[in-house]
Structures are given as C-alpha cells and as structure tokens.
Short mmCIF file of C-alpha atoms and ligand atoms in Angstrom, two decimals:
data_model
loop_
_atom_site.label_atom_id
_atom_site.label_comp_id
_atom_site.label_asym_id
_atom_site.label_seq_id
_atom_site.Cartn_x
_atom_site.Cartn_y
_atom_site.Cartn_z
CA MET A 251 21.67 -11.94 -1.63
CA LYS A 252 21.40 -9.86 1.62
CA ILE A 253 17.91 -9.53 3.16
CA LEU A 254 16.42 -7.60 6.06
CA ILE A 255 13.79 -9.28 8.13
CA THR A 256 11.94 -6.94 10.39
CA GLY A 257 9.97 -8.87 13.40
CA GLY A 258 12.04 -11.84 12.69
CA CYS A 259 11.83 -13.18 16.52
CA GLY A 260 8.07 -13.46 16.21
CA PHE A 261 6.09 -16.44 14.84
CA ILE A 262 6.06 -16.11 11.27
CA GLY A 263 9.44 -14.19 10.93
CA SER A 264 11.17 -16.70 13.01
CA ASN A 265 9.80 -19.57 10.74
CA PHE A 266 10.72 -17.64 7.55
CA ILE A 267 14.35 -16.89 8.60
CA ARG A 268 14.87 -20.62 9.42
CA TYR A 269 13.13 -21.41 6.16
CA MET A 270 15.55 -19.17 4.31
CA LEU A 271 18.80 -19.97 5.95
CA ASP A 272 18.06 -23.71 5.33
CA LYS A 273 16.99 -23.35 1.77
CA TYR A 274 19.44 -20.66 0.40
CA HIS A 275 23.30 -21.39 1.53
CA ASP A 276 24.50 -18.01 0.03
CA TYR A 277 21.76 -15.83 1.58
CA ARG A 278 22.56 -13.50 4.48
CA ILE A 279 19.85 -12.62 6.88
CA PHE A 280 19.82 -9.54 9.20
CA ASN A 281 16.78 -9.74 11.77
CA LEU A 282 15.86 -6.37 13.32
CA ASP A 283 13.49 -7.04 15.86
CA LYS A 284 12.30 -4.86 19.00
CA LEU A 285 11.67 -7.91 21.12
CA THR A 286 8.19 -6.90 22.42
CA TYR A 287 6.36 -9.45 24.55
CA ALA A 288 5.55 -11.40 21.12
CA GLY A 289 9.08 -11.50 20.28
CA LYS A 290 11.45 -14.07 21.64
CA GLY A 291 15.40 -14.48 21.07
CA ASP A 292 15.05 -18.13 21.67
CA ASN A 293 12.76 -18.61 18.48
CA LEU A 294 16.03 -18.73 16.68
CA LYS A 295 18.41 -20.21 19.25
CA ASP A 296 19.39 -22.95 16.55
CA LYS A 297 20.60 -20.18 13.97
CA GLU A 298 22.35 -17.70 16.64
CA SER A 299 25.75 -19.25 15.86
CA ASN A 300 25.02 -19.40 11.86
CA ARG A 301 27.40 -16.72 10.45
CA ARG A 302 25.03 -15.92 7.65
CA TYR A 303 22.42 -14.83 10.51
CA LYS A 304 22.73 -11.63 12.57
CA PHE A 305 20.40 -10.40 15.05
CA ILE A 306 20.11 -6.54 15.81
CA GLN A 307 17.57 -5.49 18.53
CA GLY A 308 15.92 -2.47 17.42
CA ASP A 309 12.56 -0.65 16.79
CA ILE A 310 11.52 -0.21 13.20
CA CYS A 311 10.29 3.32 14.05
CA ASP A 312 13.96 4.18 14.91
CA ALA A 313 15.21 5.85 11.37
CA LYS A 314 18.69 5.94 12.93
CA ILE A 315 18.97 2.29 13.42
CA VAL A 316 17.04 1.22 10.03
CA ASP A 317 19.53 3.65 8.11
CA LYS A 318 22.40 1.77 9.45
CA ILE A 319 21.30 -1.65 8.46
CA ILE A 320 19.46 -1.20 5.11
CA PRO A 321 22.40 -0.18 3.13
CA ASN A 322 23.79 -3.60 3.54
CA CYS A 323 20.51 -5.12 2.24
CA GLU A 324 19.02 -5.68 -1.09
CA ILE A 325 15.68 -6.90 0.11
CA ILE A 326 13.38 -5.98 3.09
CA VAL A 327 10.63 -8.29 4.35
CA ASN A 328 8.79 -6.33 6.82
CA PHE A 329 6.90 -8.70 9.22
CA ALA A 330 7.22 -6.57 12.47
CA ALA A 331 4.07 -5.43 13.57
CA GLU A 332 1.52 -5.39 16.70
CA SER A 333 -0.58 -8.44 15.62
CA HIS A 334 -3.12 -9.43 18.32
CA VAL A 335 -6.64 -8.08 17.58
CA ASP A 336 -7.95 -8.16 21.20
CA ARG A 337 -4.93 -6.20 22.27
CA SER A 338 -5.57 -3.68 19.32
CA ILE A 339 -9.17 -3.08 20.76
CA LEU A 340 -7.74 -2.26 24.29
CA TYR A 341 -4.48 -0.76 23.70
CA PRO A 342 -4.46 0.67 19.88
CA ASP A 343 -1.36 3.11 20.37
CA ASP A 344 1.21 0.64 19.61
CA PHE A 345 -0.60 -0.61 16.65
CA VAL A 346 -0.79 2.50 15.06
CA ARG A 347 2.92 3.30 15.94
CA THR A 348 4.60 0.23 14.74
CA ASN A 349 2.24 -0.91 11.87
CA VAL A 350 1.85 2.59 10.41
CA PHE A 351 4.76 4.89 11.58
CA GLY A 352 7.02 2.04 11.51
CA THR A 353 6.11 0.94 8.05
CA HIS A 354 6.78 4.59 6.89
CA VAL A 355 10.21 4.61 8.38
CA LEU A 356 11.16 1.51 6.67
CA LEU A 357 9.74 2.93 3.03
CA GLU A 358 11.54 6.07 3.55
CA ALA A 359 14.68 4.29 4.22
CA ALA A 360 14.24 1.56 1.31
CA LYS A 361 13.55 4.65 -0.87
CA ARG A 362 16.79 6.43 0.11
CA HIS A 363 18.81 3.38 -0.27
CA ASN A 364 17.51 2.03 -3.59
CA VAL A 365 16.54 -1.68 -2.28
CA SER A 366 15.51 -3.92 -5.10
CA ARG A 367 12.56 -5.40 -3.44
CA TYR A 368 10.38 -4.44 -0.39
CA ILE A 369 7.89 -6.86 0.80
CA GLN A 370 5.06 -5.71 3.07
CA ILE A 371 3.66 -8.43 5.06
CA GLY A 372 -0.37 -7.96 5.21
CA THR A 373 -3.32 -9.62 6.36
CA ASP A 374 -6.53 -10.94 4.77
CA GLU A 375 -8.22 -9.03 7.73
CA VAL A 376 -7.92 -5.81 5.69
CA TYR A 377 -10.87 -6.88 3.30
CA GLY A 378 -13.21 -7.11 6.53
CA SER A 379 -15.84 -9.77 6.55
CA ILE A 380 -17.69 -11.87 3.44
CA LEU A 381 -20.44 -14.00 3.89
CA SER A 382 -20.28 -15.86 0.63
CA GLY A 383 -17.69 -15.61 -2.07
CA SER A 384 -14.00 -14.86 -1.66
CA PHE A 385 -11.89 -11.47 -1.68
CA THR A 386 -9.48 -10.89 -4.68
CA GLU A 387 -6.76 -8.71 -4.50
CA LYS A 388 -8.73 -5.87 -6.01
CA SER A 389 -11.63 -6.33 -3.32
CA GLN A 390 -12.48 -2.96 -1.42
CA LEU A 391 -10.41 -2.66 1.98
CA SER A 392 -12.82 -2.68 4.80
CA PRO A 393 -11.05 -3.46 7.88
CA ASN A 394 -12.99 -3.70 11.19
CA SER A 395 -10.56 -3.77 14.04
CA PRO A 396 -7.97 -1.27 15.01
CA TYR A 397 -5.49 -4.03 14.10
CA SER A 398 -6.63 -4.54 10.62
CA ALA A 399 -7.39 -0.77 10.19
CA THR A 400 -3.43 -0.08 10.88
CA LYS A 401 -2.37 -3.03 8.58
CA ALA A 402 -4.73 -1.60 5.77
CA SER A 403 -2.96 1.76 6.50
CA ALA A 404 0.51 0.19 6.01
CA ASP A 405 -0.36 -1.55 2.78
CA LEU A 406 -1.88 1.76 1.31
CA LEU A 407 1.46 3.38 2.31
CA ALA A 408 3.39 1.02 0.85
CA ARG A 409 1.53 1.17 -2.50
CA SER A 410 1.68 4.78 -2.45
CA TYR A 411 5.61 4.44 -2.58
CA PHE A 412 5.24 2.09 -5.42
CA VAL A 413 3.01 4.65 -7.44
CA THR A 414 4.86 7.74 -6.35
CA HIS A 415 8.52 6.91 -5.92
CA ASN A 416 8.65 3.80 -8.14
CA LEU A 417 9.99 1.79 -4.96
CA PRO A 418 9.83 -1.87 -5.88
CA VAL A 419 6.91 -2.97 -3.57
CA ILE A 420 5.04 -6.03 -3.42
CA ILE A 421 2.41 -6.78 -0.66
CA THR A 422 1.20 -10.26 0.47
CA ARG A 423 -2.00 -10.60 2.43
CA SER A 424 -2.38 -14.15 4.17
CA SER A 425 -5.02 -15.87 6.12
CA ASN A 426 -4.61 -17.12 9.53
CA ASN A 427 -1.35 -18.82 10.07
CA TYR A 428 -0.72 -21.77 12.69
CA GLY A 429 2.27 -23.75 13.67
CA PRO A 430 5.42 -23.92 15.89
CA TYR A 431 6.43 -20.77 17.82
CA GLN A 432 2.99 -18.86 17.45
CA TYR A 433 2.66 -16.67 20.84
CA PRO A 434 -0.12 -18.73 23.27
CA GLU A 435 -2.40 -15.83 23.22
CA LYS A 436 -3.49 -16.73 19.56
CA ALA A 437 -6.44 -19.25 19.20
CA ILE A 438 -4.67 -22.63 17.92
CA PRO A 439 -1.60 -22.42 20.43
CA LEU A 440 -4.06 -21.08 23.14
CA PHE A 441 -6.24 -23.65 22.97
CA ILE A 442 -3.74 -26.56 22.74
CA THR A 443 -1.79 -25.07 25.68
CA ASN A 444 -4.83 -24.41 27.68
CA LEU A 445 -5.83 -28.21 27.18
CA LEU A 446 -2.35 -29.37 28.20
CA GLU A 447 -2.77 -27.60 31.43
CA GLY A 448 -6.11 -28.87 31.95
CA LYS A 449 -7.95 -25.79 31.41
CA LYS A 450 -11.03 -24.89 29.27
CA VAL A 451 -10.68 -23.25 26.03
CA PRO A 452 -12.42 -19.88 25.63
CA LEU A 453 -14.65 -19.67 22.43
CA TYR A 454 -15.96 -16.55 21.22
CA GLY A 455 -19.96 -16.02 20.60
CA ASP A 456 -21.72 -18.72 18.96
CA GLY A 457 -18.18 -20.14 17.38
CA LEU A 458 -19.67 -20.10 13.84
CA ASN A 459 -17.25 -17.60 12.60
CA VAL A 460 -15.29 -18.80 9.75
CA ARG A 461 -11.39 -18.58 9.14
CA ASP A 462 -9.07 -19.92 6.64
CA TRP A 463 -6.18 -21.73 7.99
CA LEU A 464 -2.58 -21.76 6.51
CA TYR A 465 0.36 -23.56 7.90
CA VAL A 466 2.96 -21.22 8.65
CA LEU A 467 5.79 -23.23 6.39
CA ASP A 468 3.31 -22.59 3.40
CA ASN A 469 3.33 -19.15 3.98
CA CYS A 470 7.08 -19.07 4.25
CA ALA A 471 7.17 -20.69 0.80
CA ALA A 472 4.62 -18.34 -0.62
CA ILE A 473 6.61 -15.32 0.73
CA ASP A 474 9.79 -16.98 -0.95
CA LEU A 475 7.99 -17.23 -4.41
CA VAL A 476 6.60 -13.41 -4.19
CA ILE A 477 10.28 -12.34 -3.44
CA HIS A 478 11.81 -14.25 -6.23
CA LYS A 479 8.74 -14.29 -9.02
CA GLY A 480 6.40 -11.66 -7.78
CA LYS A 481 5.56 -8.79 -9.93
CA ILE A 482 6.74 -5.36 -8.50
CA GLY A 483 3.46 -3.18 -7.64
CA GLU A 484 1.18 -6.20 -6.91
CA VAL A 485 -0.55 -7.67 -3.97
CA TYR A 486 -0.68 -11.42 -3.63
CA ASN A 487 -3.33 -13.09 -1.42
CA ILE A 488 -1.95 -16.42 0.23
CA GLY A 489 -4.65 -18.67 1.52
CA GLY A 490 -4.61 -22.21 3.03
CA GLY A 491 -7.65 -23.72 1.17
CA SER A 492 -8.85 -24.61 4.78
CA GLU A 493 -11.73 -22.92 5.88
CA VAL A 494 -13.55 -24.11 9.09
CA THR A 495 -15.73 -22.33 11.76
CA ASN A 496 -14.10 -21.78 15.00
CA LEU A 497 -16.49 -24.35 16.70
CA ARG A 498 -15.33 -27.09 14.13
CA LEU A 499 -11.76 -26.22 14.66
CA THR A 500 -12.21 -26.25 18.58
CA ARG A 501 -13.81 -29.71 18.27
CA LEU A 502 -11.13 -30.92 16.26
CA ILE A 503 -8.30 -30.00 18.65
CA LEU A 504 -10.50 -31.42 21.48
CA LYS A 505 -10.69 -34.64 19.66
CA LYS A 506 -6.98 -34.47 18.82
CA MET A 507 -6.07 -34.16 22.47
CA GLY A 508 -8.80 -36.64 23.89
CA LYS A 509 -10.89 -34.17 25.44
CA GLY A 510 -14.90 -33.79 25.38
CA LYS A 511 -16.93 -30.50 24.65
CA GLU A 512 -17.16 -29.82 28.41
CA PHE A 513 -13.74 -28.25 27.83
CA ILE A 514 -15.53 -25.45 25.76
CA ASN A 515 -16.06 -22.22 27.45
CA TYR A 516 -18.03 -20.07 25.64
CA VAL A 517 -17.38 -16.44 26.16
CA THR A 518 -18.86 -13.03 25.11
CA ASP A 519 -18.16 -12.23 21.49
CA ARG A 520 -15.08 -10.11 20.76
CA LEU A 521 -16.28 -6.44 19.93
CA GLY A 522 -16.81 -5.97 15.81
CA HIS A 523 -15.83 -9.66 15.35
CA ASP A 524 -15.58 -10.65 11.59
CA ARG A 525 -17.91 -13.36 10.61
CA ARG A 526 -16.06 -14.87 7.67
CA TYR A 527 -12.76 -14.34 6.12
CA SER A 528 -12.11 -16.16 2.57
CA LEU A 529 -9.17 -15.41 -0.09
CA ASN A 530 -9.46 -16.01 -3.83
CA CYS A 531 -5.69 -17.05 -4.53
CA ASP A 532 -5.84 -17.43 -8.22
CA LYS A 533 -3.09 -14.94 -8.68
CA ILE A 534 -0.35 -16.56 -6.44
CA LYS A 535 -1.37 -20.17 -7.74
CA LYS A 536 -0.60 -18.53 -11.47
CA ILE A 537 3.38 -17.93 -10.24
CA GLY A 538 3.31 -21.32 -8.74
CA PHE A 539 1.92 -21.55 -5.24
CA ARG A 540 0.20 -24.65 -3.77
CA PRO A 541 -0.22 -25.23 0.07
CA ARG A 542 1.58 -28.42 0.55
CA TYR A 543 0.45 -29.02 4.11
CA ASP A 544 -2.74 -30.85 4.51
CA PHE A 545 -4.64 -28.94 7.47
CA ASN A 546 -5.41 -32.33 9.48
CA LYS A 547 -1.88 -33.56 9.52
CA ALA A 548 -0.33 -30.01 10.29
CA LEU A 549 -2.51 -29.64 13.14
CA ASP A 550 -1.52 -32.96 14.48
CA PHE A 551 2.18 -31.76 14.22
CA THR A 552 1.37 -28.44 15.80
CA VAL A 553 -0.15 -30.17 18.75
CA LEU A 554 2.82 -32.53 18.84
CA TRP A 555 5.03 -29.43 18.91
CA TYR A 556 3.23 -27.86 21.77
CA GLU A 557 3.10 -31.01 23.65
CA ASN A 558 7.13 -31.36 23.05
CA ASN A 559 8.09 -28.00 23.83
CA LYS A 560 6.33 -26.96 27.08
CA SER A 561 9.27 -24.97 28.40
CA TRP A 562 8.88 -22.53 25.49
CA TRP A 563 5.30 -21.71 26.19
CA LYS A 564 5.19 -22.00 29.86
CA LYS A 565 7.09 -19.08 30.48
CA LEU A 566 5.06 -17.08 28.18
CA LYS A 567 1.60 -18.02 29.78
CA LYS A 568 2.89 -16.82 33.49
P1 NAD B 799 4.03 -11.68 16.02
O1 NAD B 799 3.24 -10.98 17.00
O2 NAD B 799 4.19 -13.27 16.60
O3 NAD B 799 5.58 -11.11 15.98
C1 NAD B 799 5.65 -9.75 15.70
C2 NAD B 799 7.32 -9.58 15.80
O4 NAD B 799 7.39 -8.08 15.55
C3 NAD B 799 8.01 -9.98 17.26
O5 NAD B 799 9.16 -10.47 17.16
C4 NAD B 799 7.94 -8.41 17.84
O6 NAD B 799 9.06 -8.39 18.69
C5 NAD B 799 8.10 -7.63 16.54
N1 NAD B 799 8.00 -6.33 16.52
C6 NAD B 799 6.95 -5.53 17.14
N2 NAD B 799 6.95 -4.14 17.17
C7 NAD B 799 8.24 -4.07 16.56
C8 NAD B 799 8.98 -3.05 16.25
N3 NAD B 799 8.29 -1.58 16.67
N4 NAD B 799 10.23 -2.94 15.93
C9 NAD B 799 10.77 -4.05 15.53
N5 NAD B 799 10.03 -5.14 15.73
C10 NAD B 799 8.77 -5.29 16.32
O7 NAD B 799 3.51 -11.73 14.81
P2 NAD B 799 3.18 -12.64 13.49
O8 NAD B 799 2.05 -13.56 13.87
O9 NAD B 799 4.51 -13.58 13.16
O10 NAD B 799 2.85 -11.71 12.30
C11 NAD B 799 3.98 -11.26 11.47
C12 NAD B 799 3.31 -10.42 10.44
O11 NAD B 799 2.37 -11.18 9.79
C13 NAD B 799 2.47 -9.27 11.08
O12 NAD B 799 2.91 -8.22 10.13
C14 NAD B 799 1.06 -9.68 10.87
O13 NAD B 799 0.28 -8.46 10.85
C15 NAD B 799 1.18 -10.64 9.55
N6 NAD B 799 0.15 -11.63 9.49
C16 NAD B 799 -0.04 -12.70 10.44
C17 NAD B 799 -1.21 -13.58 10.60
C18 NAD B 799 -1.08 -14.75 11.38
O14 NAD B 799 -1.95 -15.34 11.45
N7 NAD B 799 -0.12 -14.70 12.38
C19 NAD B 799 -1.79 -13.74 9.42
C20 NAD B 799 -1.65 -12.80 8.27
C21 NAD B 799 -0.50 -11.57 8.40
#
C-alpha cells in the first residue's frame, strides 16, 4: 500500500506517519509538506532513513507537484492546513488558499488518477458551538471562525466530489488533539512550555469554554480505522470523551507542574470564541473505535515529553 500524507511534518501528520510506519511494515509513505512555520522536518528525524518513507517539500496548491506524486499512491490523507484559529482571525488569506484551494487541487488530482481512498482530515469546529448535547455527523455546519469556515468549505468540496464524481471520499472530524510535537502556540503545549520557562499562562475570558480532548495517538488509530473500515462517502466524528473547561484544564496543568493559580493570566476573550464543542461518536464506535489513552495519564506523559524535549520547542518560541 502506498499512501500520500499531506502536511505530514505538522503535529498530527508526523504522529500519524510514525504510527503507520511502525504498524504496517509493507506500507510506503510519501509526505508532501510545504514546511510552513508549523511544519518541521525534524518532527520525523527518526524516520528519515526509513526506506519506506519519502519526504517531498511542496505546496498542495501546486497542481504540478501533486500530479507527480499521486500516480504513485492508492490513498491520500489530507492533513495539510493552516490550523491556528487566532492566526485565521488576523491573517485569513493563507487559510482560504491552503484549506480550500489546496483541498480542491488534491481532489482534482485524486479524480484524475483514480485513487482508492481520499481521506479529508476535518475538525469538530465546523459544527460551531453547542451548549448542551452533542453534534452528530448530520448536524448543521455553523463554523464561527475563518479557520473553521475554511475547514467546513473543504469538507463540503470533498463531499461534492463523492456525490458528483464518485470519488471515494471519507471525512473525519476530530476534537482537540494534544500530545508530542504540537506547535507551542496551541493551548496545551503553550501552557506547559510557558510554565517550564517560569512564565504565566494566558487564559481567554472567564475560562469556562469547554473542549473535548483527544490524545493524538487515539486520533491516529481512528484515522487508520477509517482508512481500512470506513464507509466511502461518510463522515466520522472522533472524540476523546474528555470534556473539560479551559479553566479546569489550566488548573490541572498547573497542579501537575507544581505551580499555583497566580500563574494564570486572564486575557481578553478571543473574538467569536466558541463556548463548547461536543461530539457524538457513536458512528466511529460502531466500526470499532474506543479511545485507549486516559486523559490524566496522557496529559502527564505530554508534560513529561515537553520537559524532556526542550531543544525541540525552545527554537520555535524565539
Ligand atoms: P499543524 O499546523 O501542526 O500542521 C499543518 C502542516 O501542514 C504543517 O506541517 C505545514 O507545513 C503543512 N502545510 C500547511 N500549508 C501547506 C500547504 N499549502 N501545502 C503543504 N503543506 C502545508 O496542524 P495539525 O494540528 O497537525 O492539524 C492537522 C490537520 O488536522 C489539519 O487539517 C487540522 O485542521 C486538523 N485538526 C487538527 C486538530 C488539532 O487539535 N490539532 C483538531 C481537529 C482537526
């Protein structure tokens, strides 16, 4: 099996490539990544010499490079995206370009070359906010940030290629991931690394926004399952079953790192900040998914990883 992973030098993509190379010894992985500020070649340093792994630096918006790689691949998993909500509020252009136009380029190439699966990696943020209950895959899309609006657009484009062109598309929508190799602008690695540097952690608004947390290796296992057992044309929600307020998450991290509440810096709320995300994951459970990682223990491991890998994140925070 030959798989094209786009955005494989980012947080989830690099964890996924490592997971797949370690699990399937007869799979070959092609990683197409532009290496934006968020993509780091050294996220996969340990796999550089693996003969089943090939890195190609390039942009998913570049149809020529995409066309050169896709004929070698049976499956495409599109992780490549601009992924930080705060940046999308300030600088939305790259989000529209990569998340929407880039997805369009990949879908067109997938159609031309008859791939056997096209997996679009989406997010729970496309559903918007829900105060009680949980979103199913059939819930209306109500994205509230430029980031989530471009991700919803990508999902809809991908769906249209399934309906119109019979392209074998499957979409996953996961909740917030955490774990090793996450760029230290996202909440969990930002908080951990700030505390390691003796700095305060910025908490938006009243801190009562709720997020569901999914350990990155659980997401990798779920995407693997979707590739092999998912039904073409379907959407699968992937959640960790660990909903907490941002305030509770912050207190947990402070406690694990031996710091008090004086290390919290309450800052003006993010514009358009969604209050709560929550996913109903019955559909992916039916094909066999259960999150394996306990939130508390995986958070302990995550703290330890950033403690032990200071050289990895220190250069990113300069
Ligand atoms: P990330 O920002 O860590 O990595 C994105 C990667 O894409 C980087 O390696 C970057 O260099 C690459 N990239 C960006 N633009 C590109 C382009 N034009 N061409 C080729 N490569 C490009 O993101 P992540 O957190 O790993 O997220 C991966 C995917 O998962 C994204 O699609 C994101 O929307 C989705 N997602 C993330 C989360 C989360 O909590 N991190 C949750 C749900 C869904």
